[in-house]
C-alpha cells in the first residue's frame, strides 16, 4: 500500500517516522511552505520537511490546495492512501476520495469531542482527565469522518499542552501502525460519529491568552498549563505584559474579601494572587516583557516592582 503522508509540525514527525520504520512505501510527503521564524525571521522548513529530507523523500509544499495543479501534483504520486496528521489545510474531495483506500487522519482527541485545530490545548484548558487519538476517514466537514480506531490517554493534574502533545503524538504513532495493516486487509468496520456529541476546539486566538482573574483559581491554573509551551497565558501589570508559565493552586479562606487579581503576598517560590472563590493562584514561573522565562523566585530576587495589595490587570476592566 503506497502512502502519501501529509503533516507539518513536531506532532506529525514521530508518526511519519513510524510509517517508515515499519517499511510502508511512502511515495512522498506534503507539508506547509517554509516560514520565517525567530527574531531574525529566518526562513525555516517545517519539522516534517526536515524529517522527510533526512530520509530522502520527495516533498511538496503547496501554499494552497485550492489550485488544481497543486492537487494534481499530489495525485501524480499515485497514493493508495493519504495519511494526514496535523497538516494544516483542508483537503479537496479529489484527494479525499480518489485513492483506493481514501484519506485517513490522525486526530489528537477522542472524536467526536474536540474537533478542530487546538484539541490538545482545549482538553487541558477544560480540565479534562483524559484525551486520546482517533484514526478516521476524512470528509469535507472538518474531523467529521467515520472512526476507524481510538485510544484513550490520561491527562494528569500536572500535564501541560506540551506534555500532552508528546503523549498523543506517541499514541497516534502506535495506533496508526496497528491500524494500517487492518486497513490494507479490509478488516476495519468504520463507526459513524454522532454529530450531537460533537464539541469544537478552534485555534487559540490572542484574546484567549489573557488571564481573567475574575475566574476561579482552578480555571486559571488550567488555562496556564493549557497555554504552555505555546502561546503562553499572560497578564498585565502597570501597563506591561507578563507571561505566566507555571502556577500552583492554593486554598485560601472563603471569607477573604479580596478583589481578584490582587497580589496577596510574595512567597519564597512565587507570587500568591487572588482569584474568584477560595482558590488562589501562586505564580511560580513567568516571563516579563522583553526577557527570558524564569522562576518567580529568581524574578523576585531581582526586582522590587511587585507590591502586595496591587493588582494584575488593575489598570483595566477584568473582562
mmCIF file of C-alpha atoms in Angstrom:
data_model
loop_
_atom_site.group_PDB
_atom_site.id
_atom_site.type_symbol
_atom_site.label_atom_id
_atom_site.label_comp_id
_atom_site.label_asym_id
_atom_site.label_seq_id
_atom_site.Cartn_x
_atom_site.Cartn_y
_atom_site.Cartn_z
ATOM 1 C CA UNK A 1 0.000 0.000 0.000
ATOM 2 C CA UNK A 2 1.617 3.203 -1.220
ATOM 3 C CA UNK A 3 1.242 6.142 1.176
ATOM 4 C CA UNK A 4 1.380 9.891 0.707
ATOM 5 C CA UNK A 5 1.936 11.479 4.118
ATOM 6 C CA UNK A 6 0.649 14.968 4.852
ATOM 7 C CA UNK A 7 1.747 16.725 8.052
ATOM 8 C CA UNK A 8 3.604 19.783 9.254
ATOM 9 C CA UNK A 9 4.562 20.293 12.954
ATOM 10 C CA UNK A 10 6.506 18.271 15.533
ATOM 11 C CA UNK A 11 3.365 16.272 16.353
ATOM 12 C CA UNK A 12 3.497 14.676 12.895
ATOM 13 C CA UNK A 13 7.148 13.638 12.858
ATOM 14 C CA UNK A 14 7.011 10.501 15.071
ATOM 15 C CA UNK A 15 4.019 9.317 13.038
ATOM 16 C CA UNK A 16 5.916 9.671 9.753
ATOM 17 C CA UNK A 17 8.986 8.044 11.302
ATOM 18 C CA UNK A 18 6.861 5.105 12.467
ATOM 19 C CA UNK A 19 5.439 4.550 8.990
ATOM 20 C CA UNK A 20 8.971 4.447 7.583
ATOM 21 C CA UNK A 21 10.284 2.165 10.326
ATOM 22 C CA UNK A 22 7.523 -0.316 9.542
ATOM 23 C CA UNK A 23 8.675 -0.283 5.901
ATOM 24 C CA UNK A 24 5.487 1.093 4.383
ATOM 25 C CA UNK A 25 6.157 2.644 0.992
ATOM 26 C CA UNK A 26 5.980 6.442 1.240
ATOM 27 C CA UNK A 27 5.627 7.915 -2.238
ATOM 28 C CA UNK A 28 6.003 11.478 -0.997
ATOM 29 C CA UNK A 29 5.391 13.961 1.785
ATOM 30 C CA UNK A 30 3.184 17.054 1.608
ATOM 31 C CA UNK A 31 3.752 19.811 4.139
ATOM 32 C CA UNK A 32 3.332 23.554 4.567
ATOM 33 C CA UNK A 33 5.759 26.032 2.971
ATOM 34 C CA UNK A 34 8.840 27.215 4.838
ATOM 35 C CA UNK A 35 8.005 30.142 7.143
ATOM 36 C CA UNK A 36 10.044 32.937 8.763
ATOM 37 C CA UNK A 37 10.889 32.157 12.399
ATOM 38 C CA UNK A 38 12.641 33.792 15.300
ATOM 39 C CA UNK A 39 13.675 37.378 15.808
ATOM 40 C CA UNK A 40 15.724 37.332 12.617
ATOM 41 C CA UNK A 41 12.736 35.955 10.662
ATOM 42 C CA UNK A 42 14.921 33.303 9.109
ATOM 43 C CA UNK A 43 13.108 31.099 6.588
ATOM 44 C CA UNK A 44 12.717 27.731 8.329
ATOM 45 C CA UNK A 45 11.416 24.420 6.964
ATOM 46 C CA UNK A 46 8.643 22.740 8.977
ATOM 47 C CA UNK A 47 9.656 19.723 11.112
ATOM 48 C CA UNK A 48 8.032 17.234 8.735
ATOM 49 C CA UNK A 49 10.052 18.564 5.794
ATOM 50 C CA UNK A 50 13.232 18.181 7.801
ATOM 51 C CA UNK A 51 12.335 14.583 8.620
ATOM 52 C CA UNK A 52 11.386 13.828 5.013
ATOM 53 C CA UNK A 53 14.652 15.301 3.720
ATOM 54 C CA UNK A 54 16.598 13.158 6.178
ATOM 55 C CA UNK A 55 15.027 10.082 4.580
ATOM 56 C CA UNK A 56 15.391 11.328 1.003
ATOM 57 C CA UNK A 57 11.650 11.503 0.394
ATOM 58 C CA UNK A 58 10.048 13.729 -2.263
ATOM 59 C CA UNK A 59 8.486 16.806 -0.639
ATOM 60 C CA UNK A 60 5.652 19.014 -1.892
ATOM 61 C CA UNK A 61 4.909 22.343 -0.185
ATOM 62 C CA UNK A 62 1.776 23.864 -1.731
ATOM 63 C CA UNK A 63 0.723 27.239 -0.397
ATOM 64 C CA UNK A 64 -2.850 26.135 -1.031
ATOM 65 C CA UNK A 65 -4.672 23.013 -2.187
ATOM 66 C CA UNK A 66 -7.353 25.124 -3.833
ATOM 67 C CA UNK A 67 -5.269 25.205 -7.013
ATOM 68 C CA UNK A 68 -5.832 22.260 -9.314
ATOM 69 C CA UNK A 69 -2.166 21.973 -10.279
ATOM 70 C CA UNK A 70 -1.189 21.512 -6.621
ATOM 71 C CA UNK A 71 -3.811 18.813 -6.143
ATOM 72 C CA UNK A 72 -2.715 17.058 -9.317
ATOM 73 C CA UNK A 73 0.894 17.047 -8.096
ATOM 74 C CA UNK A 74 -0.250 15.005 -5.084
ATOM 75 C CA UNK A 75 -2.354 12.649 -7.216
ATOM 76 C CA UNK A 76 0.594 12.151 -9.574
ATOM 77 C CA UNK A 77 2.326 10.351 -6.692
ATOM 78 C CA UNK A 78 -0.384 7.677 -7.141
ATOM 79 C CA UNK A 79 -1.115 7.013 -3.474
ATOM 80 C CA UNK A 80 -3.175 4.040 -2.382
ATOM 81 C CA UNK A 81 -3.980 6.012 0.765
ATOM 82 C CA UNK A 82 -3.308 9.513 2.072
ATOM 83 C CA UNK A 83 -2.382 9.727 5.747
ATOM 84 C CA UNK A 84 -2.626 13.139 7.408
ATOM 85 C CA UNK A 85 -1.549 14.279 10.846
ATOM 86 C CA UNK A 86 -1.778 17.981 11.706
ATOM 87 C CA UNK A 87 -1.262 19.040 8.094
ATOM 88 C CA UNK A 88 -2.919 22.423 8.490
ATOM 89 C CA UNK A 89 -5.055 22.697 5.333
ATOM 90 C CA UNK A 90 -8.409 21.294 4.301
ATOM 91 C CA UNK A 91 -8.217 18.656 1.565
ATOM 92 C CA UNK A 92 -10.372 18.862 -1.575
ATOM 93 C CA UNK A 93 -12.688 15.975 -2.460
ATOM 94 C CA UNK A 94 -10.366 14.690 -5.165
ATOM 95 C CA UNK A 95 -7.711 13.942 -2.525
ATOM 96 C CA UNK A 96 -10.218 12.556 -0.043
ATOM 97 C CA UNK A 97 -11.812 10.014 -2.348
ATOM 98 C CA UNK A 98 -9.550 9.295 -5.346
ATOM 99 C CA UNK A 99 -7.031 6.993 -3.590
ATOM 100 C CA UNK A 100 -8.340 3.409 -3.366
ATOM 101 C CA UNK A 101 -8.136 3.475 0.439
ATOM 102 C CA UNK A 102 -9.196 7.129 0.606
ATOM 103 C CA UNK A 103 -7.659 9.558 3.119
ATOM 104 C CA UNK A 104 -7.292 8.898 6.844
ATOM 105 C CA UNK A 105 -6.363 11.330 9.584
ATOM 106 C CA UNK A 106 -4.653 11.009 12.959
ATOM 107 C CA UNK A 107 -6.552 13.441 15.196
ATOM 108 C CA UNK A 108 -5.465 14.381 18.722
ATOM 109 C CA UNK A 109 -8.774 13.869 20.544
ATOM 110 C CA UNK A 110 -11.443 11.262 21.190
ATOM 111 C CA UNK A 111 -13.808 12.232 18.412
ATOM 112 C CA UNK A 112 -16.472 13.484 18.119
ATOM 113 C CA UNK A 113 -15.200 15.542 21.064
ATOM 114 C CA UNK A 114 -12.823 18.404 20.274
ATOM 115 C CA UNK A 115 -12.986 18.689 16.524
ATOM 116 C CA UNK A 116 -10.808 21.490 15.186
ATOM 117 C CA UNK A 117 -7.294 22.853 15.278
ATOM 118 C CA UNK A 118 -6.497 23.035 19.012
ATOM 119 C CA UNK A 119 -7.799 19.845 20.657
ATOM 120 C CA UNK A 120 -4.724 19.403 22.846
ATOM 121 C CA UNK A 121 -4.835 22.916 24.277
ATOM 122 C CA UNK A 122 -8.589 22.791 24.818
ATOM 123 C CA UNK A 123 -8.591 19.480 26.656
ATOM 124 C CA UNK A 124 -6.104 20.834 29.211
ATOM 125 C CA UNK A 125 -7.827 24.213 29.474
ATOM 126 C CA UNK A 126 -11.119 22.433 30.169
ATOM 127 C CA UNK A 127 -9.556 20.369 32.946
ATOM 128 C CA UNK A 128 -10.235 17.061 31.224
ATOM 129 C CA UNK A 129 -8.898 13.911 32.875
ATOM 130 C CA UNK A 130 -8.492 12.028 29.618
ATOM 131 C CA UNK A 131 -7.915 12.678 25.949
ATOM 132 C CA UNK A 132 -6.760 10.385 23.184
ATOM 133 C CA UNK A 133 -6.235 9.903 19.484
ATOM 134 C CA UNK A 134 -8.640 8.939 16.735
ATOM 135 C CA UNK A 135 -7.899 7.451 13.332
ATOM 136 C CA UNK A 136 -10.753 8.299 10.993
ATOM 137 C CA UNK A 137 -11.670 8.665 7.357
ATOM 138 C CA UNK A 138 -11.589 12.261 6.218
ATOM 139 C CA UNK A 139 -14.667 14.061 4.897
ATOM 140 C CA UNK A 140 -15.378 17.558 3.597
ATOM 141 C CA UNK A 141 -16.593 18.583 7.060
ATOM 142 C CA UNK A 142 -13.702 19.039 9.473
ATOM 143 C CA UNK A 143 -12.966 15.980 11.647
ATOM 144 C CA UNK A 144 -16.403 14.503 10.972
ATOM 145 C CA UNK A 145 -15.438 11.273 9.182
ATOM 146 C CA UNK A 146 -16.154 7.708 10.252
ATOM 147 C CA UNK A 147 -13.927 6.400 13.045
ATOM 148 C CA UNK A 148 -11.525 3.535 12.355
ATOM 149 C CA UNK A 149 -9.771 3.348 15.751
ATOM 150 C CA UNK A 150 -9.460 5.287 19.016
ATOM 151 C CA UNK A 151 -7.160 5.155 22.030
ATOM 152 C CA UNK A 152 -7.510 6.919 25.378
ATOM 153 C CA UNK A 153 -4.641 8.809 27.016
ATOM 154 C CA UNK A 154 -4.705 10.023 30.634
ATOM 155 C CA UNK A 155 -4.271 13.714 31.408
ATOM 156 C CA UNK A 156 -2.615 14.202 34.782
ATOM 157 C CA UNK A 157 -3.078 17.195 37.066
ATOM 158 C CA UNK A 158 0.372 18.489 36.081
ATOM 159 C CA UNK A 159 0.215 17.875 32.330
ATOM 160 C CA UNK A 160 0.637 20.882 30.081
ATOM 161 C CA UNK A 161 -0.320 21.225 26.446
ATOM 162 C CA UNK A 162 3.325 20.352 25.736
ATOM 163 C CA UNK A 163 3.460 17.116 27.698
ATOM 164 C CA UNK A 164 0.047 16.025 26.437
ATOM 165 C CA UNK A 165 1.183 16.822 22.878
ATOM 166 C CA UNK A 166 4.054 14.349 23.257
ATOM 167 C CA UNK A 167 1.819 11.659 24.772
ATOM 168 C CA UNK A 168 -0.733 11.970 21.989
ATOM 169 C CA UNK A 169 1.881 12.014 19.237
ATOM 170 C CA UNK A 170 3.307 8.741 20.571
ATOM 171 C CA UNK A 171 -0.182 7.271 20.922
ATOM 172 C CA UNK A 172 -1.090 8.384 17.401
ATOM 173 C CA UNK A 173 2.017 6.711 16.020
ATOM 174 C CA UNK A 174 1.364 3.352 17.696
ATOM 175 C CA UNK A 175 -2.365 3.371 16.897
ATOM 176 C CA UNK A 176 -1.778 4.204 13.233
ATOM 177 C CA UNK A 177 0.788 1.430 12.903
ATOM 178 C CA UNK A 178 -1.751 -1.011 14.316
ATOM 179 C CA UNK A 179 -4.483 0.327 12.034
ATOM 180 C CA UNK A 180 -2.679 0.434 8.670
ATOM 181 C CA UNK A 181 -2.366 -3.366 8.195
ATOM 182 C CA UNK A 182 -6.028 -3.827 9.086
ATOM 183 C CA UNK A 183 -6.984 -1.055 6.671
ATOM 184 C CA UNK A 184 -4.948 -2.691 3.908
ATOM 185 C CA UNK A 185 -6.623 -6.058 4.591
ATOM 186 C CA UNK A 186 -10.150 -4.565 4.728
ATOM 187 C CA UNK A 187 -10.585 -5.722 8.333
ATOM 188 C CA UNK A 188 -11.981 -2.468 9.743
ATOM 189 C CA UNK A 189 -15.618 -1.528 10.259
ATOM 190 C CA UNK A 190 -15.939 2.288 10.188
ATOM 191 C CA UNK A 191 -18.027 3.768 13.006
ATOM 192 C CA UNK A 192 -20.032 6.904 12.156
ATOM 193 C CA UNK A 193 -19.673 9.814 14.554
ATOM 194 C CA UNK A 194 -22.696 11.110 16.424
ATOM 195 C CA UNK A 195 -22.872 14.794 15.446
ATOM 196 C CA UNK A 196 -24.957 15.566 18.532
ATOM 197 C CA UNK A 197 -21.931 14.682 20.691
ATOM 198 C CA UNK A 198 -19.530 16.892 18.739
ATOM 199 C CA UNK A 199 -17.641 19.667 20.506
ATOM 200 C CA UNK A 200 -15.116 22.031 18.974
ATOM 201 C CA UNK A 201 -11.609 23.268 19.717
ATOM 202 C CA UNK A 202 -10.880 26.256 17.479
ATOM 203 C CA UNK A 203 -7.372 27.635 17.094
ATOM 204 C CA UNK A 204 -6.224 29.768 20.015
ATOM 205 C CA UNK A 205 -6.608 33.498 19.370
ATOM 206 C CA UNK A 206 -4.856 36.330 21.205
ATOM 207 C CA UNK A 207 -7.868 37.274 23.303
ATOM 208 C CA UNK A 208 -7.984 33.831 24.903
ATOM 209 C CA UNK A 209 -4.402 34.057 26.150
ATOM 210 C CA UNK A 210 -5.143 36.828 28.637
ATOM 211 C CA UNK A 211 -5.906 35.734 32.190
ATOM 212 C CA UNK A 212 -9.224 36.873 33.584
ATOM 213 C CA UNK A 213 -8.641 36.970 37.342
ATOM 214 C CA UNK A 214 -12.398 37.036 37.951
ATOM 215 C CA UNK A 215 -12.432 33.340 37.144
ATOM 216 C CA UNK A 216 -11.945 30.651 39.820
ATOM 217 C CA UNK A 217 -8.370 29.729 40.626
ATOM 218 C CA UNK A 218 -8.609 26.208 39.185
ATOM 219 C CA UNK A 219 -9.806 27.650 35.855
ATOM 220 C CA UNK A 220 -6.783 29.970 35.690
ATOM 221 C CA UNK A 221 -4.476 27.092 36.672
ATOM 222 C CA UNK A 222 -5.824 25.019 33.773
ATOM 223 C CA UNK A 223 -5.597 27.937 31.362
ATOM 224 C CA UNK A 224 -1.923 28.461 32.176
ATOM 225 C CA UNK A 225 -0.954 24.826 31.658
ATOM 226 C CA UNK A 226 -3.158 24.624 28.562
ATOM 227 C CA UNK A 227 -1.205 27.526 27.028
ATOM 228 C CA UNK A 228 2.226 26.071 27.904
ATOM 229 C CA UNK A 229 4.544 25.980 25.935
ATOM 230 C CA UNK A 230 2.585 27.872 23.282
ATOM 231 C CA UNK A 231 1.213 30.519 23.031
ATOM 232 C CA UNK A 232 1.526 31.338 26.752
ATOM 233 C CA UNK A 233 -1.071 32.841 29.054
ATOM 234 C CA UNK A 234 -0.399 36.413 30.108
ATOM 235 C CA UNK A 235 -1.493 39.148 32.473
ATOM 236 C CA UNK A 236 -0.835 42.893 32.694
ATOM 237 C CA UNK A 237 0.918 44.791 35.484
ATOM 238 C CA UNK A 238 1.293 48.554 35.329
ATOM 239 C CA UNK A 239 0.780 48.527 31.577
ATOM 240 C CA UNK A 240 3.334 45.791 30.862
ATOM 241 C CA UNK A 241 2.645 42.238 29.745
ATOM 242 C CA UNK A 242 3.877 39.309 31.835
ATOM 243 C CA UNK A 243 3.604 35.757 30.515
ATOM 244 C CA UNK A 244 2.669 33.196 33.127
ATOM 245 C CA UNK A 245 4.164 29.745 32.529
ATOM 246 C CA UNK A 246 3.556 27.791 35.731
ATOM 247 C CA UNK A 247 1.257 28.161 38.720
ATOM 248 C CA UNK A 248 0.065 26.276 41.777
ATOM 249 C CA UNK A 249 -3.411 26.205 43.297
ATOM 250 C CA UNK A 250 -3.558 27.406 46.894
ATOM 251 C CA UNK A 251 -6.636 27.201 49.131
ATOM 252 C CA UNK A 252 -7.490 30.452 50.876
ATOM 253 C CA UNK A 253 -10.292 31.145 53.390
ATOM 254 C CA UNK A 254 -13.559 31.692 51.528
ATOM 255 C CA UNK A 255 -14.324 34.574 53.886
ATOM 256 C CA UNK A 256 -11.424 36.576 52.478
ATOM 257 C CA UNK A 257 -12.859 39.505 50.550
ATOM 258 C CA UNK A 258 -10.167 40.461 48.073
ATOM 259 C CA UNK A 259 -10.569 41.824 44.570
ATOM 260 C CA UNK A 260 -9.480 39.139 42.053
ATOM 261 C CA UNK A 261 -6.064 39.834 40.556
ATOM 262 C CA UNK A 262 -4.756 41.330 43.813
ATOM 263 C CA UNK A 263 -1.253 40.269 44.809
ATOM 264 C CA UNK A 264 -1.774 38.708 48.242
ATOM 265 C CA UNK A 265 1.848 38.061 49.150
ATOM 266 C CA UNK A 266 5.317 37.441 47.746
ATOM 267 C CA UNK A 267 6.231 33.883 48.697
ATOM 268 C CA UNK A 268 9.589 32.125 48.595
ATOM 269 C CA UNK A 269 8.549 30.239 45.477
ATOM 270 C CA UNK A 270 6.126 32.631 43.828
ATOM 271 C CA UNK A 271 3.537 35.381 43.726
ATOM 272 C CA UNK A 272 0.299 34.484 45.511
ATOM 273 C CA UNK A 273 -2.587 36.110 43.652
ATOM 274 C CA UNK A 274 -6.283 36.259 44.438
ATOM 275 C CA UNK A 275 -8.811 34.748 42.056
ATOM 276 C CA UNK A 276 -12.554 34.207 42.347
ATOM 277 C CA UNK A 277 -13.623 31.766 45.061
ATOM 278 C CA UNK A 278 -11.465 30.074 47.654
ATOM 279 C CA UNK A 279 -8.569 29.026 45.398
ATOM 280 C CA UNK A 280 -5.744 31.500 44.878
ATOM 281 C CA UNK A 281 -3.038 31.168 42.245
ATOM 282 C CA UNK A 282 0.637 31.067 43.129
ATOM 283 C CA UNK A 283 2.647 32.142 40.065
ATOM 284 C CA UNK A 284 5.868 30.097 40.123
ATOM 285 C CA UNK A 285 7.278 30.702 36.626
ATOM 286 C CA UNK A 286 6.893 33.798 34.468
ATOM 287 C CA UNK A 287 8.390 35.874 31.687
ATOM 288 C CA UNK A 288 8.455 39.666 31.913
ATOM 289 C CA UNK A 289 8.123 41.558 28.649
ATOM 290 C CA UNK A 290 11.387 41.533 26.703
ATOM 291 C CA UNK A 291 13.062 38.986 28.994
ATOM 292 C CA UNK A 292 13.517 35.234 29.207
ATOM 293 C CA UNK A 293 11.277 32.900 31.169
ATOM 294 C CA UNK A 294 12.387 32.415 34.757
ATOM 295 C CA UNK A 295 11.317 31.027 38.090
ATOM 296 C CA UNK A 296 9.269 33.549 40.040
ATOM 297 C CA UNK A 297 11.687 33.220 42.963
ATOM 298 C CA UNK A 298 14.553 34.421 40.741
ATOM 299 C CA UNK A 299 12.399 37.241 39.399
ATOM 300 C CA UNK A 300 11.511 38.409 42.907
ATOM 301 C CA UNK A 301 15.146 38.430 43.991
ATOM 302 C CA UNK A 302 15.969 40.780 41.132
ATOM 303 C CA UNK A 303 13.069 43.222 41.292
ATOM 304 C CA UNK A 304 11.062 45.309 43.709
ATOM 305 C CA UNK A 305 8.380 46.172 41.168
ATOM 306 C CA UNK A 306 5.643 43.922 42.578
ATOM 307 C CA UNK A 307 3.794 45.115 45.641
ATOM 308 C CA UNK A 308 1.256 43.140 47.698
ATOM 309 C CA UNK A 309 -2.126 44.835 47.544
ATOM 310 C CA UNK A 310 -1.707 45.954 43.941
ATOM 311 C CA UNK A 311 -3.460 44.158 41.093
ATOM 312 C CA UNK A 312 -2.678 42.370 37.896
ATOM 313 C CA UNK A 313 -4.884 43.874 35.170
ATOM 314 C CA UNK A 314 -5.697 46.524 37.751
ATOM 315 C CA UNK A 315 -5.497 49.370 35.259
ATOM 316 C CA UNK A 316 -8.290 47.957 33.101
ATOM 317 C CA UNK A 317 -11.527 46.009 33.304
ATOM 318 C CA UNK A 318 -11.198 42.306 34.119
ATOM 319 C CA UNK A 319 -13.455 41.032 31.369
#
